[in-house]
Coordinates of C-alpha atoms (C1' of nucleotides) and ligand atoms in Angstrom, one line a residue:
Chain U
X1 CA 63.8 56.5 -41.3
X2 CA 60.8 57.7 -43.3
X3 CA 57.1 57.0 -42.8
X4 CA 55.3 54.6 -45.1
X5 CA 53.6 57.5 -46.7
X6 CA 56.9 59.1 -47.6
X7 CA 58.4 55.9 -48.9
X8 CA 55.3 55.4 -51.2
X9 CA 55.5 59.0 -52.3
X10 CA 59.1 58.7 -53.3
X11 CA 58.7 55.4 -55.1
X12 CA 55.6 56.6 -56.9
X13 CA 57.2 59.8 -58.0
X14 CA 60.2 58.0 -59.4
X15 CA 58.0 55.5 -61.2
X16 CA 55.8 58.2 -62.6
X17 CA 58.9 60.0 -63.9
X18 CA 60.1 56.8 -65.5
X19 CA 57.0 55.8 -67.2
X20 CA 54.6 58.7 -67.8
X21 CA 54.3 61.6 -70.1
X22 CA 51.6 64.1 -70.9
X23 CA 50.3 61.7 -73.5
X24 CA 50.8 58.6 -71.4
X25 CA 49.2 58.8 -68.1
X26 CA 49.4 56.1 -65.5
X27 CA 46.4 54.8 -63.5
X28 CA 46.4 54.5 -59.7
X29 CA 46.2 50.8 -60.0
X30 CA 49.2 50.5 -62.3
X31 CA 51.3 52.7 -60.0
X32 CA 50.3 50.9 -56.8
X33 CA 51.1 47.6 -58.4
X34 CA 54.4 48.8 -59.7
X35 CA 55.7 50.1 -56.5
X36 CA 54.0 47.5 -54.3
X37 CA 51.9 49.8 -52.2
X38 CA 48.2 49.6 -51.0
X39 CA 46.2 51.3 -53.7
X40 CA 43.8 53.3 -51.6
X41 CA 46.5 54.6 -49.3
X42 CA 48.6 55.4 -52.3
X43 CA 45.7 57.4 -53.7
X44 CA 45.8 59.7 -50.7
X45 CA 49.5 60.3 -51.1
X46 CA 49.2 61.0 -54.8
X47 CA 46.6 63.6 -54.0
X48 CA 49.1 65.4 -51.9
X49 CA 51.7 65.3 -54.7
X50 CA 49.1 66.6 -57.1
X51 CA 47.9 69.5 -54.9
X52 CA 48.8 72.7 -56.7
X53 CA 50.5 70.5 -59.3
X54 CA 53.4 70.8 -57.0
X55 CA 55.0 67.5 -58.1
X56 CA 52.8 65.5 -60.4
X57 CA 49.7 66.2 -62.4
X58 CA 46.5 64.2 -62.8
X59 CA 43.4 64.1 -65.0
X60 CA 40.2 62.2 -64.4
X61 CA 38.1 60.2 -66.7
X62 CA 39.0 57.6 -69.4
X63 CA 42.6 57.6 -70.3
X64 CA 43.2 59.8 -67.3
X65 CA 45.7 59.1 -64.6
X66 CA 48.9 60.6 -63.2
X67 CA 51.8 62.1 -65.1
X68 CA 54.7 64.5 -64.5
X69 CA 55.8 67.3 -66.8
X70 CA 59.3 67.7 -68.0
X71 CA 59.7 70.8 -66.0
X72 CA 58.6 69.2 -62.8
X73 CA 61.1 66.4 -63.4
X74 CA 63.8 69.0 -62.8
X75 CA 62.6 69.5 -59.2
X76 CA 64.7 68.1 -56.4
X77 CA 63.5 65.0 -54.5
X78 CA 63.2 67.3 -51.5
X79 CA 60.0 68.7 -53.2
X80 CA 58.3 65.3 -52.6
X81 CA 59.1 65.4 -48.9
X82 CA 57.8 68.9 -48.7
X83 CA 54.6 67.9 -50.5
X84 CA 53.8 65.3 -47.8
X85 CA 55.0 67.4 -45.0
X86 CA 57.9 65.3 -43.9
X87 CA 60.6 67.8 -44.9
X88 CA 61.1 68.9 -41.3
X89 CA 62.6 65.5 -40.6
X90 CA 66.0 67.0 -41.3
X91 CA 65.5 69.9 -38.9
X92 CA 64.8 67.6 -36.0
X93 CA 67.1 66.8 -33.1
X94 CA 68.3 63.2 -33.3
X95 CA 67.7 62.8 -29.6
X96 CA 64.2 64.3 -29.9
X97 CA 64.8 67.6 -28.2
X98 CA 62.1 70.1 -29.1
X99 CA 64.5 72.1 -31.1
X100 CA 67.8 71.2 -32.7
X101 CA 69.9 74.2 -31.9
X102 CA 73.5 75.3 -32.0
X103 CA 73.2 77.2 -28.7
X104 CA 71.4 74.3 -26.9
X105 CA 72.8 71.3 -28.6
X106 CA 72.3 67.7 -27.5
X107 CA 75.4 65.6 -27.0
X108 CA 75.2 64.1 -30.5
X109 CA 74.5 67.4 -32.2
X110 CA 77.9 68.3 -33.5
X111 CA 78.7 64.8 -34.7
X112 CA 75.3 64.4 -36.3
X113 CA 75.4 67.8 -38.0
X114 CA 77.6 66.8 -41.0
X115 CA 75.6 63.6 -41.5
X116 CA 72.4 65.6 -41.5
X117 CA 73.9 68.0 -44.1
X118 CA 74.7 65.1 -46.3
X119 CA 71.1 63.8 -46.1
X120 CA 69.8 67.2 -46.9
X121 CA 72.3 67.4 -49.8
X122 CA 71.1 64.1 -51.1
X123 CA 67.5 65.2 -51.4
X124 CA 68.4 68.7 -52.6
X125 CA 70.8 67.8 -55.4
X126 CA 69.1 64.8 -56.9
X127 CA 66.3 65.7 -59.2
X128 CA 63.3 63.5 -59.8
X129 CA 64.6 63.0 -63.4
X130 CA 68.0 62.0 -62.3
X131 CA 66.6 59.4 -60.0
X132 CA 64.2 58.0 -62.6
X133 CA 67.1 57.8 -65.1
X134 CA 69.2 55.9 -62.6
X135 CA 66.4 53.5 -62.1
X136 CA 66.1 53.1 -65.9
X137 CA 69.7 52.7 -66.8
X138 CA 71.2 50.7 -64.0
X139 CA 68.5 48.3 -63.4
X140 CA 67.7 49.7 -60.0
X141 CA 64.5 48.9 -58.3
X142 CA 61.5 50.6 -56.8
X143 CA 59.5 47.5 -55.8
X144 CA 59.8 44.3 -54.0
X145 CA 59.4 41.9 -56.8
X146 CA 61.4 38.7 -56.8
Chain B
X1 CA 64.4 59.6 -37.5
X2 CA 64.0 57.6 -34.3
X3 CA 60.8 56.6 -32.5
X4 CA 59.9 58.3 -29.2
X5 CA 60.8 55.2 -27.4
X6 CA 64.4 55.3 -28.9
X7 CA 64.8 59.0 -28.1
X8 CA 63.8 58.5 -24.5
X9 CA 66.1 55.5 -24.2
X10 CA 69.0 57.4 -25.5
X11 CA 68.4 60.5 -23.4
X12 CA 67.7 58.3 -20.3
X13 CA 70.9 56.3 -20.7
X14 CA 73.0 59.4 -21.1
X15 CA 71.4 61.0 -18.0
X16 CA 71.9 57.9 -16.0
X17 CA 75.5 57.7 -17.1
X18 CA 75.9 61.3 -16.0
X19 CA 74.3 61.2 -12.6
X20 CA 74.3 57.6 -11.3
X21 CA 76.6 55.2 -9.7
X22 CA 76.3 51.9 -7.8
X23 CA 75.8 53.9 -4.6
X24 CA 73.7 56.7 -6.1
X25 CA 70.7 55.3 -7.9
X26 CA 68.2 57.4 -9.7
X27 CA 64.4 57.0 -9.4
X28 CA 62.1 56.7 -12.4
X29 CA 60.5 60.0 -11.5
X30 CA 63.9 61.8 -11.4
X31 CA 64.9 60.4 -14.7
X32 CA 61.6 61.2 -16.4
X33 CA 61.7 64.7 -15.1
X34 CA 65.3 65.2 -16.2
X35 CA 64.9 64.1 -19.7
X36 CA 61.3 65.5 -20.1
X37 CA 59.5 62.2 -20.9
X38 CA 56.3 60.6 -19.7
X39 CA 57.1 58.6 -16.6
X40 CA 55.0 55.5 -17.2
X41 CA 56.2 55.2 -20.8
X42 CA 59.7 55.8 -19.7
X43 CA 59.4 52.9 -17.2
X44 CA 58.6 50.5 -20.0
X45 CA 61.7 51.6 -21.9
X46 CA 64.0 51.4 -18.8
X47 CA 62.8 47.9 -18.3
X48 CA 64.1 47.0 -21.8
X49 CA 67.4 48.6 -21.0
X50 CA 67.6 46.6 -17.8
X51 CA 66.7 43.3 -19.3
X52 CA 69.7 41.0 -18.8
X53 CA 71.5 44.1 -17.4
X54 CA 72.3 44.7 -21.0
X55 CA 72.7 48.5 -20.5
X56 CA 71.6 49.7 -17.1
X57 CA 70.9 48.0 -13.8
X58 CA 68.0 48.5 -11.4
X59 CA 67.1 47.6 -7.8
X60 CA 63.7 47.8 -6.1
X61 CA 62.8 49.1 -2.8
X62 CA 63.8 52.2 -0.7
X63 CA 66.9 53.8 -2.1
X64 CA 66.5 51.7 -5.1
X65 CA 66.4 53.0 -8.7
X66 CA 68.4 52.8 -11.8
X67 CA 72.2 53.0 -12.3
X68 CA 74.9 52.0 -14.7
X69 CA 78.1 50.3 -14.0
X70 CA 81.5 51.6 -15.1
X71 CA 82.0 48.7 -17.4
X72 CA 78.6 49.2 -19.1
X73 CA 79.5 52.8 -19.7
X74 CA 82.1 51.5 -22.1
X75 CA 79.4 50.1 -24.3
X76 CA 78.7 51.8 -27.6
X77 CA 75.5 53.8 -28.0
X78 CA 74.4 51.2 -30.5
X79 CA 73.8 48.9 -27.5
X80 CA 70.9 51.1 -26.5
X81 CA 69.3 50.8 -30.0
X82 CA 69.7 47.0 -29.9
X83 CA 68.1 46.9 -26.4
X84 CA 65.0 48.4 -27.8
X85 CA 65.0 46.6 -31.1
X86 CA 65.5 49.6 -33.2
X87 CA 69.0 48.7 -34.4
X88 CA 67.7 47.4 -37.7
X89 CA 66.9 51.0 -38.6
X90 CA 70.3 51.2 -40.3
X91 CA 69.8 48.0 -42.3
X92 CA 66.7 49.3 -44.0
X93 CA 66.2 50.6 -47.5
X94 CA 65.6 54.4 -47.5
X95 CA 62.8 53.9 -50.0
X96 CA 61.2 51.2 -48.0
X97 CA 62.0 48.2 -50.1
X98 CA 61.8 45.0 -48.2
X99 CA 65.5 44.4 -48.3
X100 CA 68.3 46.9 -48.8
X101 CA 70.5 45.0 -51.2
X102 CA 73.6 45.5 -53.3
X103 CA 72.2 43.2 -56.0
X104 CA 68.7 44.8 -56.1
X105 CA 69.5 48.3 -55.0
X106 CA 67.0 51.2 -55.1
X107 CA 67.9 54.3 -57.0
X108 CA 69.2 56.0 -53.9
X109 CA 71.1 53.0 -52.5
X110 CA 74.6 53.9 -53.6
X111 CA 74.4 57.5 -52.6
X112 CA 72.7 56.7 -49.3
X113 CA 75.2 53.9 -48.5
X114 CA 78.1 56.1 -47.3
X115 CA 75.7 58.2 -45.2
X116 CA 74.3 55.1 -43.6
X117 CA 77.8 54.0 -42.8
X118 CA 78.5 57.3 -41.0
X119 CA 75.3 56.8 -39.0
X120 CA 76.4 53.3 -38.0
X121 CA 79.8 54.6 -37.2
X122 CA 78.3 57.4 -35.0
X123 CA 76.5 54.9 -32.8
X124 CA 79.3 52.3 -32.8
X125 CA 82.2 54.5 -31.9
X126 CA 80.6 56.7 -29.3
X127 CA 80.4 55.0 -25.9
X128 CA 77.8 55.8 -23.4
X129 CA 80.5 57.3 -21.2
X130 CA 81.8 59.6 -23.9
X131 CA 78.4 61.0 -24.6
X132 CA 77.7 61.6 -20.9
X133 CA 81.0 63.3 -20.5
X134 CA 80.3 65.5 -23.4
X135 CA 77.0 66.4 -21.8
X136 CA 78.9 67.2 -18.6
X137 CA 81.7 69.3 -20.0
X138 CA 80.3 71.2 -22.8
X139 CA 77.0 72.2 -21.3
X140 CA 75.1 70.1 -23.8
X141 CA 71.5 69.2 -23.2
X142 CA 69.3 66.2 -22.9
X143 CA 66.0 67.9 -22.1
X144 CA 63.8 70.7 -23.3
X145 CA 64.1 73.1 -20.4
X146 CA 64.2 76.8 -21.2
Chain R
dA1 C1' 22.8 62.5 -74.1
dT2 C1' 24.5 58.3 -72.0
dA3 C1' 27.5 55.1 -70.3
dA4 C1' 32.0 54.1 -68.9
dT5 C1' 36.3 55.4 -66.7
dT6 C1' 39.1 57.6 -63.8
dA7 C1' 40.8 60.5 -59.8
dA8 C1' 38.9 63.4 -55.7
dA9 C1' 36.9 63.5 -51.4
dG10 C1' 35.5 61.9 -47.3
dA11 C1' 34.0 58.5 -44.0
dC12 C1' 35.4 54.4 -41.8
dA13 C1' 38.5 50.5 -39.9
dA14 C1' 42.6 48.3 -38.3
dA15 C1' 47.0 48.5 -36.5
dA16 C1' 50.8 50.5 -34.2
dA17 C1' 52.9 53.8 -31.2
dT18 C1' 52.5 56.3 -27.3
dA19 C1' 50.8 57.2 -22.7
dC20 C1' 48.6 56.0 -18.4
dC21 C1' 47.1 53.2 -14.4
dT22 C1' 46.7 49.4 -11.2
dT23 C1' 48.5 45.5 -9.0
dT24 C1' 52.6 42.8 -7.6
dA25 C1' 57.2 41.8 -6.0
dA26 C1' 61.4 43.1 -4.1
dT27 C1' 64.0 45.6 -0.8
dT28 C1' 64.9 48.4 3.1
dA29 C1' 64.2 50.9 7.5
dG30 C1' 62.3 50.9 11.8
Chain H
dC1 C1' 57.6 41.6 11.5
dT2 C1' 55.6 45.7 9.6
dA3 C1' 55.3 49.6 6.9
dA4 C1' 57.2 52.3 3.4
dT5 C1' 59.4 52.6 -1.0
dT6 C1' 60.6 51.5 -5.4
dA7 C1' 60.8 48.9 -9.9
dA8 C1' 58.3 45.0 -12.5
dA9 C1' 54.5 43.4 -14.8
dG10 C1' 50.4 43.7 -17.1
dG11 C1' 46.2 45.8 -18.5
dT12 C1' 43.9 49.8 -20.5
dA13 C1' 43.3 54.1 -23.0
dT14 C1' 44.5 57.5 -26.4
dT15 C1' 46.6 59.1 -30.5
dT16 C1' 48.8 58.5 -34.8
dT17 C1' 49.6 56.0 -38.8
dT18 C1' 48.2 53.0 -42.1
dG19 C1' 44.8 51.0 -44.9
dT20 C1' 39.9 50.4 -46.8
dC21 C1' 35.6 51.6 -48.8
dT22 C1' 31.9 54.4 -50.7
dT23 C1' 30.3 58.4 -53.0
dT24 C1' 31.1 62.3 -56.0
dA25 C1' 33.0 64.8 -59.8
dA26 C1' 35.4 65.2 -64.1
dT27 C1' 36.4 63.5 -68.6
dT28 C1' 36.0 60.7 -72.6
dA29 C1' 34.0 57.7 -76.0
dT30 C1' 30.0 56.2 -78.3
Ligands
FES1 S1 70.3 69.4 -30.8 FE1 70.2 67.3 -31.1 S2 70.8 67.1 -33.2 FE2 70.9 69.2 -32.8
FES2 S1 68.1 49.3 -51.5 FE1 67.4 51.2 -50.9 S2 68.9 51.9 -49.6 FE2 69.7 50.0 -50.2

DNA sequence: ATAATTAAAGACAAAAATACCTTTAATTAG
DNA sequence: CTAATTAAAGGTATTTTTGTCTTTAATTAT
């Protein structure tokens, strides 16, 4: 479904929303360990999420790290997909035609369309905060620990 | 969503179901041109679909090529995914956890679950024949022609 | 000011996916 | 039987994705 990069981005964002605040920043190594992802690769992805502070924030130096503001927690999960340029996933034709189009639809188009809408809805209506609260309250998981 | 290999496999299968019969086989080059795919790569994929005659059939030599039997047209589209080993796509966790599990669900699990079911349903209920007829009757498309 | 800590940036490496190319085997037509 | 045609098989090449490593810049604590 998603690329590794996207999966790490989503898991990292949820974890940061769970555990960080402006006064409690999380280091790369803590995040990577928590979400079970390769640290250096995760660094690249966090940089994308930090760009223009579009999703998360970062500060360098001692006691530095990554955090997310309360206001950014209100962003829809879709924002994460946009930040790492995988948002167009939901615009694509399921059979791989160059354009998914109503006027030149593939044989699965009209059946796939409502499912696609639900996927878009899923990422548009869930905020980062909501997801992180879910993970908090219902003992849900964002890593592969045993 | 799907890999290129899967996209080509689905488009090729639909095209073969539309145009072939036991007495009218289609050459690799015709298929690749029709579905707008790289011929050599498409050859590999058709081989997988031909293995054990699980989806399509092939014969070598003059007037040889690929075709599908009436009985195989009754197979669900899911069979194509299985043939190229991308069927597990729908078993995977959307956040990339090693296992999608009810007992250790990710924060999106319960919202994603019904969508996943619809995707599975889509590929399980549609037969190859139904899709190819759709493509016939409603001027739907399986290539990128202008 | 200096040293320590942390992310940013960029080069590099490995693996996987995609695409291509050559040889072989099967089949058919003549 | 021979030549032509077509898919099968297997190797190679390219591109993309994933992952690593090193250097630089920013920040903080002492
Ligand atoms: S054209 Fe294929 S999904 Fe819309
Ligand atoms: S655990 Fe993530 S989708 Fe089921």
